[in-house]
XYZ file of C-alpha atoms in Angstrom:
339
model
C 32.992 -71.268 17.587
C 33.614 -68.997 14.658
C 35.611 -69.982 11.644
C 39.241 -69.026 12.215
C 39.079 -66.845 8.615
C 36.067 -64.819 9.808
C 37.844 -64.282 13.011
C 40.769 -62.707 10.837
C 38.342 -60.375 9.523
C 36.431 -59.429 12.282
C 39.789 -58.884 14.309
C 40.944 -56.982 11.471
C 38.003 -54.630 11.411
C 38.219 -53.819 15.113
C 42.003 -53.380 14.712
C 40.876 -50.571 11.937
C 38.364 -49.100 14.166
C 40.688 -48.676 16.787
C 43.297 -46.718 14.553
C 45.827 -49.587 13.836
C 47.740 -50.356 10.315
C 46.679 -53.693 9.320
C 48.069 -56.122 6.600
C 45.639 -58.999 5.496
C 47.620 -61.877 4.248
C 45.699 -64.199 1.898
C 47.290 -67.604 0.484
C 47.187 -67.090 -2.839
C 48.036 -70.130 -4.476
C 50.160 -73.408 -3.354
C 52.531 -75.667 -5.159
C 52.962 -79.423 -3.536
C 52.602 -79.578 0.276
C 51.485 -77.044 1.804
C 49.853 -76.582 5.433
C 47.098 -73.969 4.842
C 44.860 -74.160 1.412
C 44.324 -71.354 -0.562
C 41.997 -68.361 0.441
C 43.442 -69.234 4.192
C 43.952 -65.482 5.719
C 45.962 -64.107 8.545
C 45.827 -60.174 9.743
C 49.229 -58.528 10.958
C 48.967 -55.461 12.904
C 51.303 -52.865 12.667
C 52.905 -53.602 16.398
C 53.446 -57.585 15.100
C 50.592 -58.792 16.995
C 48.453 -61.593 14.580
C 45.576 -63.457 14.255
C 45.012 -66.423 11.862
C 47.498 -68.672 10.028
C 48.892 -69.214 6.777
C 51.418 -71.658 7.633
C 53.038 -73.927 10.495
C 54.221 -70.552 12.036
C 57.602 -69.967 10.549
C 56.243 -67.899 7.932
C 54.031 -66.073 10.388
C 57.151 -65.431 12.211
C 59.189 -64.310 8.998
C 56.444 -61.841 8.218
C 56.809 -59.929 11.522
C 60.133 -60.215 11.062
C 60.256 -58.466 7.976
C 57.419 -55.700 9.111
C 59.720 -54.715 12.090
C 62.750 -54.398 9.627
C 60.708 -52.479 7.290
C 60.781 -54.744 4.607
C 56.979 -54.887 4.398
C 54.625 -51.394 4.550
C 51.159 -51.371 6.277
C 50.023 -47.818 5.011
C 47.233 -48.540 2.381
C 48.094 -44.662 1.252
C 51.883 -45.640 -0.045
C 51.976 -49.134 0.042
C 50.332 -51.304 -2.394
C 49.231 -54.902 -2.535
C 52.056 -57.060 -3.322
C 52.883 -61.180 -3.933
C 55.408 -62.918 -1.759
C 56.510 -66.209 -1.980
C 57.958 -68.789 0.263
C 59.733 -72.402 0.009
C 60.916 -71.846 -3.633
C 64.170 -73.756 -2.738
C 65.002 -76.631 -0.483
C 66.439 -74.282 2.045
C 63.909 -72.163 2.211
C 61.161 -74.813 2.407
C 63.509 -76.575 5.696
C 63.617 -72.832 7.195
C 60.002 -71.757 6.950
C 58.548 -75.506 8.147
C 56.756 -76.602 4.820
C 56.662 -79.840 3.608
C 59.028 -81.403 1.006
C 58.286 -79.532 -2.024
C 55.702 -77.089 -0.746
C 55.377 -73.701 -2.181
C 53.532 -70.954 -0.918
C 52.735 -67.578 -2.403
C 50.861 -65.058 -0.495
C 48.975 -61.932 -1.209
C 50.283 -58.758 1.115
C 47.227 -56.386 1.286
C 47.408 -53.394 3.766
C 43.979 -52.660 4.483
C 41.812 -49.225 4.253
C 38.331 -48.096 4.211
C 38.341 -49.262 0.234
C 39.371 -52.843 1.749
C 35.060 -53.175 2.562
C 35.545 -55.571 5.353
C 32.479 -54.583 7.131
C 30.363 -55.323 3.848
C 32.289 -58.725 3.849
C 31.503 -59.648 7.077
C 27.733 -58.901 6.792
C 26.990 -60.550 3.570
C 28.755 -64.149 5.466
C 26.603 -63.190 8.207
C 23.517 -63.397 6.075
C 24.963 -66.626 4.396
C 26.185 -65.408 1.249
C 28.794 -66.191 -0.678
C 30.959 -63.506 -2.053
C 33.893 -62.697 -4.689
C 36.403 -59.980 -3.215
C 38.303 -58.586 -6.029
C 41.663 -56.824 -5.027
C 42.959 -54.293 -7.488
C 46.805 -54.440 -7.031
C 47.292 -51.000 -8.402
C 44.730 -49.044 -5.976
C 44.091 -51.599 -3.246
C 40.346 -50.777 -4.010
C 38.318 -53.863 -3.273
C 34.808 -54.744 -5.120
C 32.490 -57.356 -3.736
C 30.159 -59.604 -6.010
C 28.293 -63.145 -5.682
C 30.297 -65.950 -5.936
C 31.183 -69.456 -5.154
C 32.814 -70.370 -1.827
C 34.096 -73.482 -3.151
C 36.106 -72.164 -5.981
C 39.889 -71.011 -5.352
C 41.467 -67.694 -5.526
C 42.455 -66.711 -9.005
C 43.760 -64.121 -11.234
C 41.508 -62.174 -13.395
C 44.444 -60.369 -15.024
C 47.711 -59.172 -13.581
C 46.146 -56.539 -11.689
C 42.939 -58.105 -10.388
C 43.087 -60.856 -7.416
C 39.932 -62.801 -7.048
C 39.327 -64.390 -3.400
C 36.016 -66.301 -2.884
C 34.573 -66.243 0.728
C 31.696 -68.182 2.326
C 29.429 -68.634 5.222
C 30.161 -70.568 7.990
C 29.750 -74.414 7.984
C 26.427 -75.485 9.475
C 25.489 -78.613 11.159
C 21.583 -79.678 12.012
C 21.528 -82.544 14.568
C 17.906 -83.920 14.829
C 17.572 -85.718 18.089
C 19.185 -84.510 21.643
C 21.168 -87.192 23.604
C 24.890 -88.092 24.444
C 25.783 -88.662 20.359
C 24.481 -85.404 19.706
C 26.536 -83.713 22.739
C 29.724 -85.333 21.272
C 28.822 -84.502 17.668
C 28.164 -80.963 18.495
C 31.154 -80.099 20.577
C 33.421 -82.023 17.982
C 31.580 -79.745 14.980
C 32.261 -76.907 17.165
C 35.602 -76.961 17.161
C 35.699 -77.736 13.547
C 34.371 -74.216 13.166
C 30.614 -75.447 12.552
C 27.521 -73.572 13.508
C 25.645 -76.188 15.317
C 21.715 -76.697 16.070
C 19.942 -79.343 17.655
C 16.408 -79.838 17.218
C 14.089 -82.441 19.323
C 10.706 -81.672 20.033
C 10.253 -84.367 22.495
C 9.413 -83.278 25.633
C 11.781 -85.610 27.748
C 14.712 -83.592 25.836
C 13.409 -80.288 26.962
C 16.292 -79.490 29.192
C 19.123 -80.461 26.729
C 21.637 -77.742 26.476
C 25.246 -77.643 25.529
C 26.969 -74.253 25.968
C 27.460 -72.310 22.246
C 24.777 -74.881 20.483
C 21.682 -73.802 19.666
C 18.507 -75.780 20.598
C 15.257 -76.096 18.646
C 11.965 -77.760 19.796
C 10.451 -77.176 16.685
C 9.044 -80.146 14.369
C 12.464 -81.226 12.305
C 10.742 -80.506 9.039
C 9.606 -76.982 10.151
C 12.970 -76.466 11.343
C 15.031 -77.706 7.926
C 12.304 -75.416 6.024
C 12.932 -72.358 8.063
C 16.767 -72.559 7.712
C 16.745 -73.658 4.041
C 19.939 -75.834 4.011
C 22.377 -74.415 1.578
C 25.642 -75.931 -0.134
C 27.538 -75.276 3.494
C 24.732 -77.366 5.517
C 24.926 -80.694 6.810
C 22.152 -82.294 8.399
C 22.636 -85.574 10.450
C 19.524 -87.429 11.769
C 20.680 -88.966 15.130
C 17.146 -89.453 17.278
C 16.481 -93.176 16.400
C 12.821 -92.293 15.784
C 11.844 -92.711 12.452
C 8.858 -90.042 13.133
C 11.606 -87.325 13.816
C 14.136 -88.537 11.374
C 11.869 -89.324 8.466
C 10.656 -85.311 8.781
C 13.829 -84.034 8.654
C 15.411 -86.167 5.846
C 12.363 -85.509 3.604
C 12.495 -82.188 3.422
C 16.469 -82.106 3.490
C 17.302 -84.036 0.402
C 15.071 -81.682 -1.496
C 17.796 -78.718 -0.430
C 21.469 -77.926 -1.691
C 22.638 -79.514 2.022
C 25.979 -80.861 1.167
C 25.942 -83.744 3.440
C 22.434 -85.479 4.363
C 22.888 -88.598 6.753
C 21.205 -90.936 9.446
C 22.174 -93.409 11.909
C 21.093 -97.011 11.976
C 22.372 -100.253 10.907
C 22.219 -101.460 7.126
C 18.785 -103.171 7.484
C 17.263 -99.636 8.942
C 19.258 -97.666 6.895
C 17.599 -99.988 3.686
C 14.416 -99.580 5.327
C 14.276 -96.152 5.730
C 15.107 -95.655 1.988
C 12.014 -98.160 0.915
C 9.806 -95.914 3.472
C 10.731 -92.610 1.959
C 10.518 -93.897 -2.050
C 7.145 -95.887 -1.451
C 5.648 -93.645 0.997
C 6.986 -89.923 0.341
C 7.570 -89.995 -3.343
C 11.334 -89.581 -3.074
C 13.177 -89.903 -6.308
C 16.380 -92.529 -6.576
C 18.650 -89.258 -7.309
C 17.289 -87.914 -3.907
C 17.923 -91.039 -2.180
C 21.391 -91.829 -3.537
C 22.454 -88.263 -1.423
C 21.338 -90.013 1.346
C 24.048 -91.432 3.629
C 23.084 -93.998 5.796
C 24.287 -95.647 8.042
C 26.321 -92.060 8.703
C 30.167 -92.253 9.271
C 33.051 -94.002 8.293
C 33.673 -97.850 9.181
C 36.173 -97.360 12.129
C 35.299 -99.694 14.475
C 33.080 -97.363 16.130
C 31.580 -98.489 20.041
C 31.016 -95.351 22.075
C 28.755 -92.201 21.435
C 32.062 -90.470 21.191
C 33.747 -92.539 18.489
C 30.592 -92.524 16.424
C 30.315 -89.128 16.465
C 34.088 -88.952 15.488
C 33.247 -91.137 12.339
C 30.101 -89.183 11.309
C 31.715 -85.908 11.547
C 34.936 -87.319 9.785
C 32.549 -88.179 6.965
C 31.122 -84.681 6.875
C 34.440 -83.178 7.109
C 35.479 -85.375 3.800
C 32.413 -84.307 2.111
C 32.796 -80.573 2.750
C 36.392 -80.789 1.779
C 35.013 -82.573 -1.495
C 36.735 -86.356 -0.497
C 34.833 -89.001 -1.785
C 34.028 -91.525 0.728
C 35.568 -94.287 -1.905
C 38.834 -92.315 -1.439
C 38.720 -92.220 2.153
C 38.043 -95.641 2.865
C 41.031 -96.846 0.321
C 43.160 -94.878 2.318
C 42.376 -96.756 5.618
C 43.324 -100.095 6.991
C 40.934 -102.823 6.218
C 38.274 -103.281 9.155
C 35.478 -105.535 9.789
C 31.999 -104.127 9.420
C 30.456 -102.847 12.753
C 27.501 -101.213 11.383
C 25.061 -103.237 14.190
C 27.440 -102.028 16.766
C 28.299 -98.463 15.595
C 24.808 -97.692 14.794
C 22.264 -99.258 16.649
């Protein structure tokens, strides 16, 4: 499943190709609590059709209403990009469904040939990060390499920069029930998922929308070259396969590298990777094992949930300690959760 923001760009490009006028809406800044983070996208077509989201729905409805009332223009030849704010007052916050104290600042950008959506999408498909700089005086967009993790920002009063990055990617080493649940959940979260398992008994493994490779895990990792938008999780229960993937993955920019297993098995794995494969302590410190948050998992679906929760928390820059400190105390279930 393609991430929502990429869907917005692709649909906007299709609408433009059909001769429709389109407004691209970007969450520029937020104060307090907000339903969608800065950088989130929505597109509004001239007939009121929308794709994407910038709030819980009420702001989108108001934008459609303002379009139909003529308060918002979509003609890039005459209408310049501009900012609007929602939730400045308590009444507005309540009316538009924003959390208490939340304020939302939106950039409204009428799209044109100068918006460079096709080039932006092409860069994302090549797993490049892009800084999209919008000139508010002309509506012209310039593109440059940039970090996706950065928030939208202002260069000056006339230039607004929004960073965009490639789809988050999950590489699963080992097919089976756990991989099936993990793959399905991750796809729903917008991840591009590939499962790798060279074992003959898994040759028929298949899941709609999920890539499957029979390469050796180290060959796959080297071919795909995990970047800062990639997570690698070893779930095969076969050290010969898991170790091959982990050795190479821990030497890449992957934002998350994990493996299932009990605490005892995880400690043995670290020792093995250190003594026999020469991984440094810094590299081993990146290895999450046992993978997953301690939520009392007992079934493959629950274990998948615990692993994906930790992957998403890491992707979003939330430390495991912060996640655990906000959760109720639970008994250790490592032996059950990660056989």
